[in-house]
Short mmCIF file of C-alpha atoms and ligand atoms in Angstrom, two decimals:
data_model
loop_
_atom_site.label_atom_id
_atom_site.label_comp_id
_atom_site.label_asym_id
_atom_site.label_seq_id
_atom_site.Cartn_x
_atom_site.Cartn_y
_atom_site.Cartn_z
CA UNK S 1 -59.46 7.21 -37.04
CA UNK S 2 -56.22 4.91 -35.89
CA UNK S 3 -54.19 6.43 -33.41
CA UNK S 4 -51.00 5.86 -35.06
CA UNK S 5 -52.88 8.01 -37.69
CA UNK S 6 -52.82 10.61 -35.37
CA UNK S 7 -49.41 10.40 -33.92
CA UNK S 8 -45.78 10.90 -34.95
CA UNK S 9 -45.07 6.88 -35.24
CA UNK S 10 -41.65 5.40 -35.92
CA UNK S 11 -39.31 2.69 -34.86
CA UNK S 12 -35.47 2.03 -34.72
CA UNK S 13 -34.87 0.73 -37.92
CA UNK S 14 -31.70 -1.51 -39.22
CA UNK S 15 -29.50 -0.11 -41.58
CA UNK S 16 -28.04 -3.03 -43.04
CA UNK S 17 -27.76 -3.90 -47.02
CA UNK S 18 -27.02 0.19 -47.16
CA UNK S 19 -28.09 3.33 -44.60
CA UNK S 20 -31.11 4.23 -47.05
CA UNK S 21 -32.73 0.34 -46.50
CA UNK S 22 -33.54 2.08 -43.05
CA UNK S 23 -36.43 3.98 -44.99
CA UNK S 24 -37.45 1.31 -46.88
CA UNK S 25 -38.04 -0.67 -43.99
CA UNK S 26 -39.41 2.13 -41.69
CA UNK S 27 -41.99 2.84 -44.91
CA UNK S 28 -43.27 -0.52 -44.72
CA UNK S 29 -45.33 -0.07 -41.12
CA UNK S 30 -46.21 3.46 -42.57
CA UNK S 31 -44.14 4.83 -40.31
CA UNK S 32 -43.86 8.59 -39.99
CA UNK S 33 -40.00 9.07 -38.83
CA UNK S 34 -37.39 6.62 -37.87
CA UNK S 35 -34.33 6.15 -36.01
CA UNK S 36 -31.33 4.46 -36.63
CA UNK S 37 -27.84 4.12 -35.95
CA UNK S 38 -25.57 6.18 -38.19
CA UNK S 39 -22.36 3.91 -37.80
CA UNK S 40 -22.13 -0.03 -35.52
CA UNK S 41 -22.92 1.73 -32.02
CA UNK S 42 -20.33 -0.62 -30.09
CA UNK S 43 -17.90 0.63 -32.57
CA UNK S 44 -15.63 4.03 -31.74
CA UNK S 45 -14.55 4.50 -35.67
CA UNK S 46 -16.70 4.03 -38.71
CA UNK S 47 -16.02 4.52 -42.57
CA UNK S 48 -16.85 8.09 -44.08
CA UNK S 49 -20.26 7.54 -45.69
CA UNK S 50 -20.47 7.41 -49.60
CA UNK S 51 -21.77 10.23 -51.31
CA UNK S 52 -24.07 7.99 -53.37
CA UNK S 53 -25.69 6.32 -50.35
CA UNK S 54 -26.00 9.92 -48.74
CA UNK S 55 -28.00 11.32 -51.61
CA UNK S 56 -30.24 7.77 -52.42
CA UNK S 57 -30.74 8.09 -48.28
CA UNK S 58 -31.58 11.65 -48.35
CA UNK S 59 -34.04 11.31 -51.51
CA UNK S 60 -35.68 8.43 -49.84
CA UNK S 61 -36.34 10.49 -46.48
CA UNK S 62 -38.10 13.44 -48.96
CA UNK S 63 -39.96 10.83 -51.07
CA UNK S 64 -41.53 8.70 -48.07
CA UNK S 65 -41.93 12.14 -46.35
CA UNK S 66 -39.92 11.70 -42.96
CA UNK S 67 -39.61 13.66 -40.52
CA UNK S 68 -38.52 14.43 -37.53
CA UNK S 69 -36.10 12.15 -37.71
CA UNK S 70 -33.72 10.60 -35.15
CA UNK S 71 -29.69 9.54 -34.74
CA UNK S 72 -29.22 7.47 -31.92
CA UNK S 73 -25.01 7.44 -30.71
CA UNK S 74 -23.50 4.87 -29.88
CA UNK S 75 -23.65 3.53 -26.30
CA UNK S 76 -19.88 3.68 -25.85
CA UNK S 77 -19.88 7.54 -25.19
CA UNK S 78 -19.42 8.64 -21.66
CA UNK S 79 -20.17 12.17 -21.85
CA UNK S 80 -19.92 12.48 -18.28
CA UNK S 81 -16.31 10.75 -17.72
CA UNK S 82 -13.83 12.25 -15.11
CA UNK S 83 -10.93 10.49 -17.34
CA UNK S 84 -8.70 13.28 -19.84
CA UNK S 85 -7.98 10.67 -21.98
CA UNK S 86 -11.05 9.03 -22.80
CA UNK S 87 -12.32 12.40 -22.88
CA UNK S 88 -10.65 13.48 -25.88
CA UNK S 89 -11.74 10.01 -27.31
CA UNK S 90 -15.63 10.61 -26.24
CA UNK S 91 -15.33 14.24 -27.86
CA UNK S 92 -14.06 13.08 -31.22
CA UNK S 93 -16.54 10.26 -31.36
CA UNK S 94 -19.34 12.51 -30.57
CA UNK S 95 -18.26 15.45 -33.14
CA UNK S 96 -18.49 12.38 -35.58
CA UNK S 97 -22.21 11.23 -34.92
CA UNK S 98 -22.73 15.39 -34.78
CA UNK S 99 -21.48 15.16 -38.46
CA UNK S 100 -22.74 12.51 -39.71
CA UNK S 101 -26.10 13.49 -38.62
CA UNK S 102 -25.74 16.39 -40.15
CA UNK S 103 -24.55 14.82 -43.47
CA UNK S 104 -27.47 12.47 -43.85
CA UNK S 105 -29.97 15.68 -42.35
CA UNK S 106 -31.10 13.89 -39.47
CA UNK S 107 -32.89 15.91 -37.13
CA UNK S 108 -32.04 15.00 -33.63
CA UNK S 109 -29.22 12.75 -32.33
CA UNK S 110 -30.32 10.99 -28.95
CA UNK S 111 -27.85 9.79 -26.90
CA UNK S 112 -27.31 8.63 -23.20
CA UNK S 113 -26.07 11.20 -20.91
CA UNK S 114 -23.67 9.49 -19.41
CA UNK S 115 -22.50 7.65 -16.01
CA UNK S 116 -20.61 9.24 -12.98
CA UNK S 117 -17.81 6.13 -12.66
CA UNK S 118 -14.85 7.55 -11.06
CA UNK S 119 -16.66 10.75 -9.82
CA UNK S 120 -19.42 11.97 -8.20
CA UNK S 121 -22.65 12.64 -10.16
CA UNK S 122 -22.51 16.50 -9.84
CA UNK S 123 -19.29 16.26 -11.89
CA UNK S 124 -20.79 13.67 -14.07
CA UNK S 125 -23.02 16.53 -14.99
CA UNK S 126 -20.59 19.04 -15.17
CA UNK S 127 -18.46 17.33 -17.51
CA UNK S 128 -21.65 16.22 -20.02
CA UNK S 129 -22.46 20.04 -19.95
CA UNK S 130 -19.01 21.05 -20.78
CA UNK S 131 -18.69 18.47 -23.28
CA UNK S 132 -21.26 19.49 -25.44
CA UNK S 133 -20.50 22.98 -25.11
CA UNK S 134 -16.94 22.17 -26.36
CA UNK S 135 -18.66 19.81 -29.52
CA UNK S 136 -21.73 21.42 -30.44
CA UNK S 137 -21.58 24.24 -33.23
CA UNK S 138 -23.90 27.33 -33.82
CA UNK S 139 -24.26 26.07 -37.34
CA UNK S 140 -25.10 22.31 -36.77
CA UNK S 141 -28.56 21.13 -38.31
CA UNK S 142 -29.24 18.80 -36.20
CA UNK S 143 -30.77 19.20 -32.22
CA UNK S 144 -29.00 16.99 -29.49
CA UNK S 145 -31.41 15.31 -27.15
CA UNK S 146 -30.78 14.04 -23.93
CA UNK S 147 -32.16 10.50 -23.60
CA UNK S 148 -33.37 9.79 -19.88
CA UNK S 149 -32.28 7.20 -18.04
CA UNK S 150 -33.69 4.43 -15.82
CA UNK S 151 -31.01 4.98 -13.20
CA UNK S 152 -29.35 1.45 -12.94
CA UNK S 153 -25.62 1.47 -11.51
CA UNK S 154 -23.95 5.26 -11.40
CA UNK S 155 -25.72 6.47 -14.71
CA UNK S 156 -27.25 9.92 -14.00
CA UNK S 157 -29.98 11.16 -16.72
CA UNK S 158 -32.77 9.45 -14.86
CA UNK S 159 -34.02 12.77 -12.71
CA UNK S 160 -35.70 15.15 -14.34
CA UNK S 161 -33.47 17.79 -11.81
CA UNK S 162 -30.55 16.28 -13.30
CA UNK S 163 -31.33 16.94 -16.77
CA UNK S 164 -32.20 20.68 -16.03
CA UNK S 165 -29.39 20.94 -14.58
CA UNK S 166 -27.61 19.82 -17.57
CA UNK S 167 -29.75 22.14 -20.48
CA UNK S 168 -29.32 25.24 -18.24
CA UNK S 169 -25.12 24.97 -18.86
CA UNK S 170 -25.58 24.90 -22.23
CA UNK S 171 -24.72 27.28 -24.63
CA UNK S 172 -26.69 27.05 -28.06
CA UNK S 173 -29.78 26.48 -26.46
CA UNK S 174 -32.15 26.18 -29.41
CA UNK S 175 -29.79 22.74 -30.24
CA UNK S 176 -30.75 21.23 -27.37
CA UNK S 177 -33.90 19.29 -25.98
CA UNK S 178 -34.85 15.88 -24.20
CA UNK S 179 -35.81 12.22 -25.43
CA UNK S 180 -38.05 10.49 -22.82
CA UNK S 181 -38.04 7.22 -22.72
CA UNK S 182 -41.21 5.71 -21.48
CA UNK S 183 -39.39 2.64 -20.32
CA UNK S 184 -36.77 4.56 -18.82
CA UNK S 185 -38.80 7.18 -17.51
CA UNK S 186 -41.24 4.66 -15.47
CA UNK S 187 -38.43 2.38 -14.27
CA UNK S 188 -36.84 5.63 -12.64
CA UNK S 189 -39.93 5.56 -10.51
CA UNK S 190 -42.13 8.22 -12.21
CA UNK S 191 -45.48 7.51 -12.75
CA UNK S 192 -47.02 6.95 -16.18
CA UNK S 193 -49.32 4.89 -15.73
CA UNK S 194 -52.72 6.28 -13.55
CA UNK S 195 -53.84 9.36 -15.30
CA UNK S 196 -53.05 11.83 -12.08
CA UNK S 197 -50.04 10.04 -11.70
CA UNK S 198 -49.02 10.85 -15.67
CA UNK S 199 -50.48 14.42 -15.41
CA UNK S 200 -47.81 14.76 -12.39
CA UNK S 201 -45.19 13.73 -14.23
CA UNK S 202 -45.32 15.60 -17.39
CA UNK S 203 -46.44 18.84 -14.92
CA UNK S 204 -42.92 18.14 -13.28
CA UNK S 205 -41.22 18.11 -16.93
CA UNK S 206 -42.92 20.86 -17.90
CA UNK S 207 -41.64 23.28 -14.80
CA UNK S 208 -38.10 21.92 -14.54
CA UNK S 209 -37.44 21.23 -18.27
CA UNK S 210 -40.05 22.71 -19.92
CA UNK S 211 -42.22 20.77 -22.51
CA UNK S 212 -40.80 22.89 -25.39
CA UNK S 213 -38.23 20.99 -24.74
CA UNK S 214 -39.53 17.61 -25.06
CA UNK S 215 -38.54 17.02 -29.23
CA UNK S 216 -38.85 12.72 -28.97
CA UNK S 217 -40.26 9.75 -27.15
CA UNK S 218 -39.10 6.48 -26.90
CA UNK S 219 -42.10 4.23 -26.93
CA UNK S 220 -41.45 1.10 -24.93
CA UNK S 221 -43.49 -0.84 -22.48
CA UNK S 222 -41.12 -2.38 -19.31
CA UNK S 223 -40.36 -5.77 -18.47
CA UNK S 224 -39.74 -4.31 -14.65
CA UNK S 225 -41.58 -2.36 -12.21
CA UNK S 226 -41.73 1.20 -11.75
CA UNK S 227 -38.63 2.37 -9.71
CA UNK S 228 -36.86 -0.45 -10.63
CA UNK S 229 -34.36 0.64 -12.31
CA UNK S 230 -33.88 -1.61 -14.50
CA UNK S 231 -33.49 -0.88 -18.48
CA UNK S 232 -35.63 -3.48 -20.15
CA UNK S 233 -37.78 -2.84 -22.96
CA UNK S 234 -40.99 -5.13 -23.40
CA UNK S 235 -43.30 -5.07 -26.08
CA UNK S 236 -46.33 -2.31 -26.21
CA UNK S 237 -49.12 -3.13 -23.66
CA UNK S 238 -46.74 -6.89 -22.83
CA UNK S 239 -45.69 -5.09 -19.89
CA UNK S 240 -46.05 -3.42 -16.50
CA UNK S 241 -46.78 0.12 -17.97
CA UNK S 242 -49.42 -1.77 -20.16
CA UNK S 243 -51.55 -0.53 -22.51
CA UNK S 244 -52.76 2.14 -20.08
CA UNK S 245 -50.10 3.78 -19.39
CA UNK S 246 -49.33 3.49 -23.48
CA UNK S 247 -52.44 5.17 -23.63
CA UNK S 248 -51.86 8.13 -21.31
CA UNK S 249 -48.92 9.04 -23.84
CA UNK S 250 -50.68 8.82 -27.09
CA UNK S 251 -53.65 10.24 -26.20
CA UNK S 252 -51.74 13.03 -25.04
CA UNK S 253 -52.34 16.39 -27.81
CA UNK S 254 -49.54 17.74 -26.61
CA UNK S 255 -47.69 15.21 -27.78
CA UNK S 256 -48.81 15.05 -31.11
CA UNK S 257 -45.91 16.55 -33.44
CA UNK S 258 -43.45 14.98 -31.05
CA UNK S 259 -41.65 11.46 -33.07
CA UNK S 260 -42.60 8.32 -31.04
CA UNK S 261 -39.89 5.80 -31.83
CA UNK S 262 -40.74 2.13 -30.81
CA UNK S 263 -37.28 0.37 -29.54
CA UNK S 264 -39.21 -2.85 -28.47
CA UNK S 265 -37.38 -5.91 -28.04
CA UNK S 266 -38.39 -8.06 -31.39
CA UNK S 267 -37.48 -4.73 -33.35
CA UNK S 268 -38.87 -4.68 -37.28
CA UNK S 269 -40.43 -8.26 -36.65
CA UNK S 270 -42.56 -7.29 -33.65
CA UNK S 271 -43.65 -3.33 -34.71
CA UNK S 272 -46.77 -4.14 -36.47
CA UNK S 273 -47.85 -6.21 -33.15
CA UNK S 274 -47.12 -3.04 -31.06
CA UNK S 275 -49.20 -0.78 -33.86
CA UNK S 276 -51.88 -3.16 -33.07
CA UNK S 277 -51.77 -2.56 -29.52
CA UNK S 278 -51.81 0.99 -29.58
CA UNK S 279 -54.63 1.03 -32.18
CA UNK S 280 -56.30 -0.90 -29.44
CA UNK S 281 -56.56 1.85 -27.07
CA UNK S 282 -60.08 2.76 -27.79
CA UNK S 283 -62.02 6.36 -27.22
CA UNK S 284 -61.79 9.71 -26.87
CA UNK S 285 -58.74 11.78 -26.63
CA UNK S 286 -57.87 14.71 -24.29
FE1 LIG U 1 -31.34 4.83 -25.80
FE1 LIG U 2 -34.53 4.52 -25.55
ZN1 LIG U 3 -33.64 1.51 -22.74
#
C-alpha cells in the first residue's frame, strides 16, 4: 500500500482558465482535497463569482469526491492590526473570503494570523480574536483555521501559546481549528524531525490546543533550519526536515483524516516528485 493511499493528500492548486480547473488539476495527481485561492490573494476586491462556474465547481468537487477542502485568504489581511481604518478594510475583506467559501462549500479557510506592527503582540492577539468574533457567523459552513507561523519579523502565530490564546477568545468554537504548517512549524524552532522530538511537539499541541483541533497540514519541507525563522518552502525530503521528518507526519494515524496540502515551491509541476518522495518512506506505521 502507497502512503499517499493512506493519507488525506492534496496540493494548492491554480485556479486559472475558471475556479473549477482547480479540480481538474488537483484530480490529475489523485489528489484527495485541494486548496486554492478563492479570488488574486494580493488583491483586496474581487468580482462576485458566476453562478455557472459555482455550480460546474461544486459538481466537480462531488464527482472527483473532495473533501475536506481548503480556502486559503489572501496574505494582505492583518487580522491583528492596531489601525481603525484598515481594520474596517481587513473585516470586509475577510467577511468576503468567509462568503465566498461558503458559496463554493469549501470547508476550511486558512489564513495567517496576523503581525503585531504598531503594537505589541498581546494586542496583536487581542485584536485577531476580536476580529473574528465580530466576522464569523453561527451559520457559516465553513471552519476558520489558524495557519501557524514561522515567526519572521513581528508576525505572531508561530507559538503554539499564542494560538491558544487566540481559540480560547473565540466565540463559535466548533468554527474554529488550526492549520500547521510543517515548514512553518519547524522553522519556529519545534522539532519535527527525531521521533521524541515530534512526539514532543504534537504532545505540546495536543495540551495547549488540543489535537481535535488540528483540521489541516501544510506539507512542506524547509529550505532553512529549525528556529530559523525563516518562511521558505522546499520540496518534500529536498530539505532540512527531510524525508524523516516527512515521515514522522505521515506515518502519524492520528493524522490520517486530517487534509495534507503540499505548497512546495514548483507547485502543480513539482507534486508528483514530492508524491514520490513520500511514497519513499518505507515500513511500518505507528
Ligand atoms: Fe499560508
Ligand atoms: Fe502554509
Ligand atoms: Zn509558508
Amino acid at each position: 500500500m502507497k502512503i499517499t493511499d493512506e493519507i488525506k493528500i492534496g496540493g494548492h492548486v491554480s485556479t486559472s482558465g475558471g475556479i473549477y480547473m482547480a479540480t481538474e488539476r488537483a484530480s490529475k495527481f489523485a489528489f484527495k482535497t485541494f486548496q486554492i485561492f478563492s479570488k488574486n490573494q494580493m488583491q483586496w476586491k474581487a468580482k462576485p463569482l458566476d453562478a455557472e462556474d459555482v455550480k460546474k465547481f461544486r459538481k466537480a468537487v462531488e464527482y472527483f469526491g473532495f473533501s475536506g477542502t481548503m480556502v486559503h485568504a489572501s496574505y494582505l489581511l492583518n487580522m491583528g492590526t492596531p489601525d481603525l481604518d484598515l481594520r474596517k478594510k481587513v473585516l470586509d475583506a475577510f467577511s468576503l473570503e468567509i462568503e465566498r467559501a461558503d458559496i463554493l462549500g469549501l470547508d476550511f479557510l486558512t489564513f495567517h494570523p496576523g503581525s503585531a506592527s504598531g503594537t505589541t503582540k498581546e494586542n496583536a492577539l487581542r485584536n485577531i480574536a476580536e476580529n473574528l468574533n465580530t466576522v464569523m457567523r453561527d451559520n457559516q459552513h465553513c471552519t476558520i483555521l489558524l495557519e501557524n507561523a514561522a515567526g519572521q519579523g513581528n508576525t505572531v502565530g508561530d507559538d503554539f501559546h499564542q494560538l491558544a490564546s487566540i481559540i480560547d477568545d473565540i466565540q463559535i468554537k466548533d468554527r474554529i481549528g488550526i492549520c500547521l504548517d510543517t515548514c512553518h512549524t519547524w522553522a519556529a524552532g519545534y522539532d519535527i524531525v527525531s521521533p521524541e522530538g515530534y512526539a514532543e511537539t504534537i504532545d505540546e499541541f495536543a495540551s495547549l490546543i488540543g489535537l481535535e483541533r488540528l483540521k489541516g497540514i501544510h506539507l512542506n519541507d524547509s529550505k532553512k533550519g529549525r528556529g530559523s525563522h525563516l518562511d521558505r518552502h522546499e520540496q518534500i525530503g529536498l530539505g532540512t526536515i527531510g524525508i524523516s521528518g516527512i515521515r514522522n507526519i505521515v506515518m502519524d494515524r492520528r493524522l490520517r483524516e486530517v487534509p495534507m496540502i503540499l505548497e512546495t515551491p514548483l507547485g502543480e509541476e513539482g507534486y508528483q516528485q514530492d508524491i514520490d518522495a513520500i511514497n519513499s518512506i518505507g515500513g511500518n506505521g505507528h
